[in-house]
């Protein structure tokens, strides 16, 4: 009996893996009236937005949530997401926090397999000094999830860069500080290279794209194990596929991850029980929804998360003053940022935050806030030249 049940479960998971990668409707194929407890993947767009609201209930600063219409695409665009299956308008999920009238604008962009709610521990502190706007990138979180039809690195970069530019136009923004984490740092960098006139300072938090493939990875890929893993990578098998395939068991896997990463094995300030519960719920719904932006993975990065078009190769073209922020225990190598800084012709600094890993803004919020305020001292302090690096932070 157990053998039959195991075979059925395995077959069901395989079927769901296939569905999750090719789904063409909104967050779930299940009719809205079907009880969520009976769905194989118990999520929907409404679940995402409601989970976001519950998570942001921890934030004291008032905010406005909106879906910013970015249309079907910029004029003469050849990027296929703009047409996708239909010409329906696309939207970028956006939250804007109350601030002083003269506060500089800080736009925050999340990383891969994340959404703007990951910054929930930072919004209050940052909103005291900035006009904070956080977004879900196209194909992530509560934003539209068009069919992902890009076939090259160039098309994939344009998907994110051009949709962000359409969002900027719709919000009528310019002269803002742009902060990106991990993959969001990669997108923010590429955007600033293409549209430097709109960004007055770039803050890259553990950014992807500055490290180059190592000899160790090259040797590993030549082995049979490396070859198999590389084939899986090139098939665009994403972590979210596993979550969807697990169906009703997906939320428990996400809970185990968030509890392990941000509580049991945290490198800094652990989440409390309420934070863990709300973040787990939010993360599950954003990961289990329809595959869209996540399918950028193999086009942007090769196995090992090394950029196919490294930012290091474009350091000489940099036009925007930049601050890199890394957690001391970040698995992203800051040495690539050092090499890029040596080639840049604009001001650039690298700050390292103690008791923090890749999610430095969750692991050590106060240290992260100090690093951001120091990075933006030209816009926040009447005497920026007299400002010294805050205690605990180190310069690389």
JSON list of C-alpha atoms in Angstrom, two decimals, residues 55-180:
[
{"chain": "A", "resi": 55, "resn": "UNK", "atom": "CA", "xyz": [3.92, 41.18, 6.84]},
{"chain": "A", "resi": 56, "resn": "UNK", "atom": "CA", "xyz": [3.92, 44.96, 6.45]},
{"chain": "A", "resi": 57, "resn": "UNK", "atom": "CA", "xyz": [1.59, 45.26, 9.45]},
{"chain": "A", "resi": 58, "resn": "UNK", "atom": "CA", "xyz": [4.85, 45.00, 11.41]},
{"chain": "A", "resi": 59, "resn": "UNK", "atom": "CA", "xyz": [5.90, 48.34, 9.89]},
{"chain": "A", "resi": 60, "resn": "UNK", "atom": "CA", "xyz": [4.72, 51.41, 11.80]},
{"chain": "A", "resi": 61, "resn": "UNK", "atom": "CA", "xyz": [5.21, 53.96, 9.02]},
{"chain": "A", "resi": 62, "resn": "UNK", "atom": "CA", "xyz": [2.05, 54.50, 6.93]},
{"chain": "A", "resi": 63, "resn": "UNK", "atom": "CA", "xyz": [2.35, 53.47, 3.31]},
{"chain": "A", "resi": 64, "resn": "UNK", "atom": "CA", "xyz": [0.40, 53.29, 0.07]},
{"chain": "A", "resi": 65, "resn": "UNK", "atom": "CA", "xyz": [0.29, 50.11, -1.99]},
{"chain": "A", "resi": 66, "resn": "UNK", "atom": "CA", "xyz": [-0.47, 50.45, -5.69]},
{"chain": "A", "resi": 67, "resn": "UNK", "atom": "CA", "xyz": [-0.22, 48.53, -8.95]},
{"chain": "A", "resi": 68, "resn": "UNK", "atom": "CA", "xyz": [1.58, 50.85, -11.34]},
{"chain": "A", "resi": 69, "resn": "UNK", "atom": "CA", "xyz": [0.48, 50.34, -14.94]},
{"chain": "A", "resi": 70, "resn": "UNK", "atom": "CA", "xyz": [3.51, 49.98, -17.24]},
{"chain": "A", "resi": 71, "resn": "UNK", "atom": "CA", "xyz": [1.41, 49.29, -20.34]},
{"chain": "A", "resi": 72, "resn": "UNK", "atom": "CA", "xyz": [2.22, 46.59, -22.87]},
{"chain": "A", "resi": 73, "resn": "UNK", "atom": "CA", "xyz": [5.73, 47.86, -23.57]},
{"chain": "A", "resi": 74, "resn": "UNK", "atom": "CA", "xyz": [7.77, 50.83, -24.77]},
{"chain": "A", "resi": 75, "resn": "UNK", "atom": "CA", "xyz": [7.55, 51.97, -28.41]},
{"chain": "A", "resi": 76, "resn": "UNK", "atom": "CA", "xyz": [9.37, 49.78, -30.95]},
{"chain": "A", "resi": 77, "resn": "UNK", "atom": "CA", "xyz": [10.37, 47.24, -28.30]},
{"chain": "A", "resi": 78, "resn": "UNK", "atom": "CA", "xyz": [11.48, 43.84, -29.54]},
{"chain": "A", "resi": 79, "resn": "UNK", "atom": "CA", "xyz": [11.30, 42.26, -26.10]},
{"chain": "A", "resi": 80, "resn": "UNK", "atom": "CA", "xyz": [8.64, 39.59, -26.31]},
{"chain": "A", "resi": 81, "resn": "UNK", "atom": "CA", "xyz": [7.20, 39.93, -22.83]},
{"chain": "A", "resi": 82, "resn": "UNK", "atom": "CA", "xyz": [5.59, 43.19, -23.87]},
{"chain": "A", "resi": 83, "resn": "UNK", "atom": "CA", "xyz": [3.34, 41.30, -26.26]},
{"chain": "A", "resi": 84, "resn": "UNK", "atom": "CA", "xyz": [3.35, 37.95, -24.45]},
{"chain": "A", "resi": 85, "resn": "UNK", "atom": "CA", "xyz": [0.13, 36.04, -25.14]},
{"chain": "A", "resi": 86, "resn": "UNK", "atom": "CA", "xyz": [-2.03, 39.16, -25.08]},
{"chain": "A", "resi": 87, "resn": "UNK", "atom": "CA", "xyz": [-1.73, 42.93, -25.13]},
{"chain": "A", "resi": 88, "resn": "UNK", "atom": "CA", "xyz": [-3.10, 43.33, -21.62]},
{"chain": "A", "resi": 89, "resn": "UNK", "atom": "CA", "xyz": [-1.37, 46.01, -19.53]},
{"chain": "A", "resi": 90, "resn": "UNK", "atom": "CA", "xyz": [1.28, 44.92, -17.06]},
{"chain": "A", "resi": 91, "resn": "UNK", "atom": "CA", "xyz": [1.62, 46.20, -13.51]},
{"chain": "A", "resi": 92, "resn": "UNK", "atom": "CA", "xyz": [4.46, 46.68, -11.02]},
{"chain": "A", "resi": 93, "resn": "UNK", "atom": "CA", "xyz": [3.43, 46.17, -7.39]},
{"chain": "A", "resi": 94, "resn": "UNK", "atom": "CA", "xyz": [4.70, 49.23, -5.50]},
{"chain": "A", "resi": 95, "resn": "UNK", "atom": "CA", "xyz": [4.71, 50.43, -1.89]},
{"chain": "A", "resi": 96, "resn": "UNK", "atom": "CA", "xyz": [5.52, 54.05, -1.01]},
{"chain": "A", "resi": 97, "resn": "UNK", "atom": "CA", "xyz": [6.09, 55.10, 2.59]},
{"chain": "A", "resi": 98, "resn": "UNK", "atom": "CA", "xyz": [5.21, 58.44, 4.17]},
{"chain": "A", "resi": 99, "resn": "UNK", "atom": "CA", "xyz": [8.16, 60.82, 4.46]},
{"chain": "A", "resi": 100, "resn": "UNK", "atom": "CA", "xyz": [9.17, 64.44, 4.86]},
{"chain": "A", "resi": 101, "resn": "UNK", "atom": "CA", "xyz": [8.50, 66.58, 1.81]},
{"chain": "A", "resi": 102, "resn": "UNK", "atom": "CA", "xyz": [12.18, 67.32, 1.17]},
{"chain": "A", "resi": 103, "resn": "UNK", "atom": "CA", "xyz": [13.46, 63.78, 1.79]},
{"chain": "A", "resi": 104, "resn": "UNK", "atom": "CA", "xyz": [15.57, 62.23, -1.00]},
{"chain": "A", "resi": 105, "resn": "UNK", "atom": "CA", "xyz": [13.91, 59.36, -2.86]},
{"chain": "A", "resi": 106, "resn": "UNK", "atom": "CA", "xyz": [15.25, 55.84, -2.26]},
{"chain": "A", "resi": 107, "resn": "UNK", "atom": "CA", "xyz": [14.01, 53.12, -4.64]},
{"chain": "A", "resi": 108, "resn": "UNK", "atom": "CA", "xyz": [14.57, 49.56, -3.36]},
{"chain": "A", "resi": 109, "resn": "UNK", "atom": "CA", "xyz": [14.81, 46.53, -5.66]},
{"chain": "A", "resi": 110, "resn": "UNK", "atom": "CA", "xyz": [14.73, 42.97, -4.27]},
{"chain": "A", "resi": 111, "resn": "UNK", "atom": "CA", "xyz": [16.82, 39.98, -5.32]},
{"chain": "A", "resi": 112, "resn": "UNK", "atom": "CA", "xyz": [16.13, 36.61, -6.94]},
{"chain": "A", "resi": 113, "resn": "UNK", "atom": "CA", "xyz": [13.43, 34.46, -5.29]},
{"chain": "A", "resi": 114, "resn": "UNK", "atom": "CA", "xyz": [12.47, 37.46, -3.15]},
{"chain": "A", "resi": 115, "resn": "UNK", "atom": "CA", "xyz": [10.07, 40.41, -3.21]},
{"chain": "A", "resi": 116, "resn": "UNK", "atom": "CA", "xyz": [9.90, 43.89, -1.69]},
{"chain": "A", "resi": 117, "resn": "UNK", "atom": "CA", "xyz": [8.49, 42.57, 1.60]},
{"chain": "A", "resi": 118, "resn": "UNK", "atom": "CA", "xyz": [11.93, 41.16, 2.44]},
{"chain": "A", "resi": 119, "resn": "UNK", "atom": "CA", "xyz": [12.84, 44.72, 3.48]},
{"chain": "A", "resi": 120, "resn": "UNK", "atom": "CA", "xyz": [10.16, 44.75, 6.21]},
{"chain": "A", "resi": 121, "resn": "UNK", "atom": "CA", "xyz": [12.77, 45.23, 8.95]},
{"chain": "A", "resi": 122, "resn": "UNK", "atom": "CA", "xyz": [14.16, 48.34, 7.23]},
{"chain": "A", "resi": 123, "resn": "UNK", "atom": "CA", "xyz": [11.23, 50.43, 6.09]},
{"chain": "A", "resi": 124, "resn": "UNK", "atom": "CA", "xyz": [10.66, 52.30, 9.37]},
{"chain": "A", "resi": 125, "resn": "UNK", "atom": "CA", "xyz": [14.29, 53.35, 9.88]},
{"chain": "A", "resi": 126, "resn": "UNK", "atom": "CA", "xyz": [14.85, 54.30, 6.24]},
{"chain": "A", "resi": 127, "resn": "UNK", "atom": "CA", "xyz": [11.55, 56.19, 5.98]},
{"chain": "A", "resi": 128, "resn": "UNK", "atom": "CA", "xyz": [12.79, 58.53, 8.72]},
{"chain": "A", "resi": 129, "resn": "UNK", "atom": "CA", "xyz": [15.42, 59.85, 6.32]},
{"chain": "A", "resi": 130, "resn": "UNK", "atom": "CA", "xyz": [14.16, 59.00, 2.83]},
{"chain": "A", "resi": 131, "resn": "UNK", "atom": "CA", "xyz": [11.07, 58.85, 0.69]},
{"chain": "A", "resi": 132, "resn": "UNK", "atom": "CA", "xyz": [11.15, 55.06, 0.41]},
{"chain": "A", "resi": 133, "resn": "UNK", "atom": "CA", "xyz": [9.63, 53.29, -2.59]},
{"chain": "A", "resi": 134, "resn": "UNK", "atom": "CA", "xyz": [9.95, 49.51, -2.91]},
{"chain": "A", "resi": 135, "resn": "UNK", "atom": "CA", "xyz": [8.85, 47.43, -5.88]},
{"chain": "A", "resi": 136, "resn": "UNK", "atom": "CA", "xyz": [8.28, 43.86, -6.95]},
{"chain": "A", "resi": 137, "resn": "UNK", "atom": "CA", "xyz": [10.13, 43.39, -10.21]},
{"chain": "A", "resi": 138, "resn": "UNK", "atom": "CA", "xyz": [8.12, 42.26, -13.23]},
{"chain": "A", "resi": 139, "resn": "UNK", "atom": "CA", "xyz": [7.30, 38.58, -12.86]},
{"chain": "A", "resi": 140, "resn": "UNK", "atom": "CA", "xyz": [7.85, 38.55, -9.09]},
{"chain": "A", "resi": 141, "resn": "UNK", "atom": "CA", "xyz": [5.80, 39.05, -5.93]},
{"chain": "A", "resi": 142, "resn": "UNK", "atom": "CA", "xyz": [2.52, 40.85, -6.50]},
{"chain": "A", "resi": 143, "resn": "UNK", "atom": "CA", "xyz": [3.51, 42.28, -9.89]},
{"chain": "A", "resi": 144, "resn": "UNK", "atom": "CA", "xyz": [2.20, 40.96, -13.21]},
{"chain": "A", "resi": 145, "resn": "UNK", "atom": "CA", "xyz": [3.59, 37.57, -14.20]},
{"chain": "A", "resi": 146, "resn": "UNK", "atom": "CA", "xyz": [3.64, 37.50, -18.01]},
{"chain": "A", "resi": 147, "resn": "UNK", "atom": "CA", "xyz": [4.73, 34.38, -19.87]},
{"chain": "A", "resi": 148, "resn": "UNK", "atom": "CA", "xyz": [8.52, 34.42, -19.94]},
{"chain": "A", "resi": 149, "resn": "UNK", "atom": "CA", "xyz": [9.52, 34.09, -23.60]},
{"chain": "A", "resi": 150, "resn": "UNK", "atom": "CA", "xyz": [13.02, 35.60, -23.61]},
{"chain": "A", "resi": 151, "resn": "UNK", "atom": "CA", "xyz": [15.59, 33.46, -25.42]},
{"chain": "A", "resi": 152, "resn": "UNK", "atom": "CA", "xyz": [18.85, 35.33, -24.78]},
{"chain": "A", "resi": 153, "resn": "UNK", "atom": "CA", "xyz": [20.76, 37.25, -22.13]},
{"chain": "A", "resi": 154, "resn": "UNK", "atom": "CA", "xyz": [20.12, 40.52, -23.96]},
{"chain": "A", "resi": 155, "resn": "UNK", "atom": "CA", "xyz": [16.36, 39.97, -24.14]},
{"chain": "A", "resi": 156, "resn": "UNK", "atom": "CA", "xyz": [16.24, 38.90, -20.51]},
{"chain": "A", "resi": 157, "resn": "UNK", "atom": "CA", "xyz": [18.11, 41.97, -19.29]},
{"chain": "A", "resi": 158, "resn": "UNK", "atom": "CA", "xyz": [15.77, 44.16, -21.34]},
{"chain": "A", "resi": 159, "resn": "UNK", "atom": "CA", "xyz": [12.76, 42.46, -19.68]},
{"chain": "A", "resi": 160, "resn": "UNK", "atom": "CA", "xyz": [13.84, 43.85, -16.31]},
{"chain": "A", "resi": 161, "resn": "UNK", "atom": "CA", "xyz": [15.55, 47.09, -17.35]},
{"chain": "A", "resi": 162, "resn": "UNK", "atom": "CA", "xyz": [12.84, 48.30, -19.72]},
{"chain": "A", "resi": 163, "resn": "UNK", "atom": "CA", "xyz": [9.96, 47.36, -17.41]},
{"chain": "A", "resi": 164, "resn": "UNK", "atom": "CA", "xyz": [11.68, 49.27, -14.60]},
{"chain": "A", "resi": 165, "resn": "UNK", "atom": "CA", "xyz": [12.09, 52.29, -16.92]},
{"chain": "A", "resi": 166, "resn": "UNK", "atom": "CA", "xyz": [8.41, 52.19, -17.83]},
{"chain": "A", "resi": 167, "resn": "UNK", "atom": "CA", "xyz": [7.61, 52.06, -14.12]},
{"chain": "A", "resi": 168, "resn": "UNK", "atom": "CA", "xyz": [9.89, 55.09, -13.52]},
{"chain": "A", "resi": 169, "resn": "UNK", "atom": "CA", "xyz": [8.09, 57.03, -16.25]},
{"chain": "A", "resi": 170, "resn": "UNK", "atom": "CA", "xyz": [4.70, 56.14, -14.82]},
{"chain": "A", "resi": 171, "resn": "UNK", "atom": "CA", "xyz": [5.82, 57.33, -11.37]},
{"chain": "A", "resi": 172, "resn": "UNK", "atom": "CA", "xyz": [7.47, 60.44, -12.89]},
{"chain": "A", "resi": 173, "resn": "UNK", "atom": "CA", "xyz": [10.69, 59.87, -10.94]},
{"chain": "A", "resi": 174, "resn": "UNK", "atom": "CA", "xyz": [14.18, 61.15, -11.54]},
{"chain": "A", "resi": 175, "resn": "UNK", "atom": "CA", "xyz": [17.28, 62.01, -9.55]},
{"chain": "A", "resi": 176, "resn": "UNK", "atom": "CA", "xyz": [16.73, 59.15, -7.11]},
{"chain": "A", "resi": 177, "resn": "UNK", "atom": "CA", "xyz": [18.95, 56.82, -5.12]},
{"chain": "A", "resi": 178, "resn": "UNK", "atom": "CA", "xyz": [18.69, 53.27, -6.43]},
{"chain": "A", "resi": 179, "resn": "UNK", "atom": "CA", "xyz": [19.32, 50.33, -4.09]},
{"chain": "A", "resi": 180, "resn": "UNK", "atom": "CA", "xyz": [19.41, 46.75, -5.34]}
]
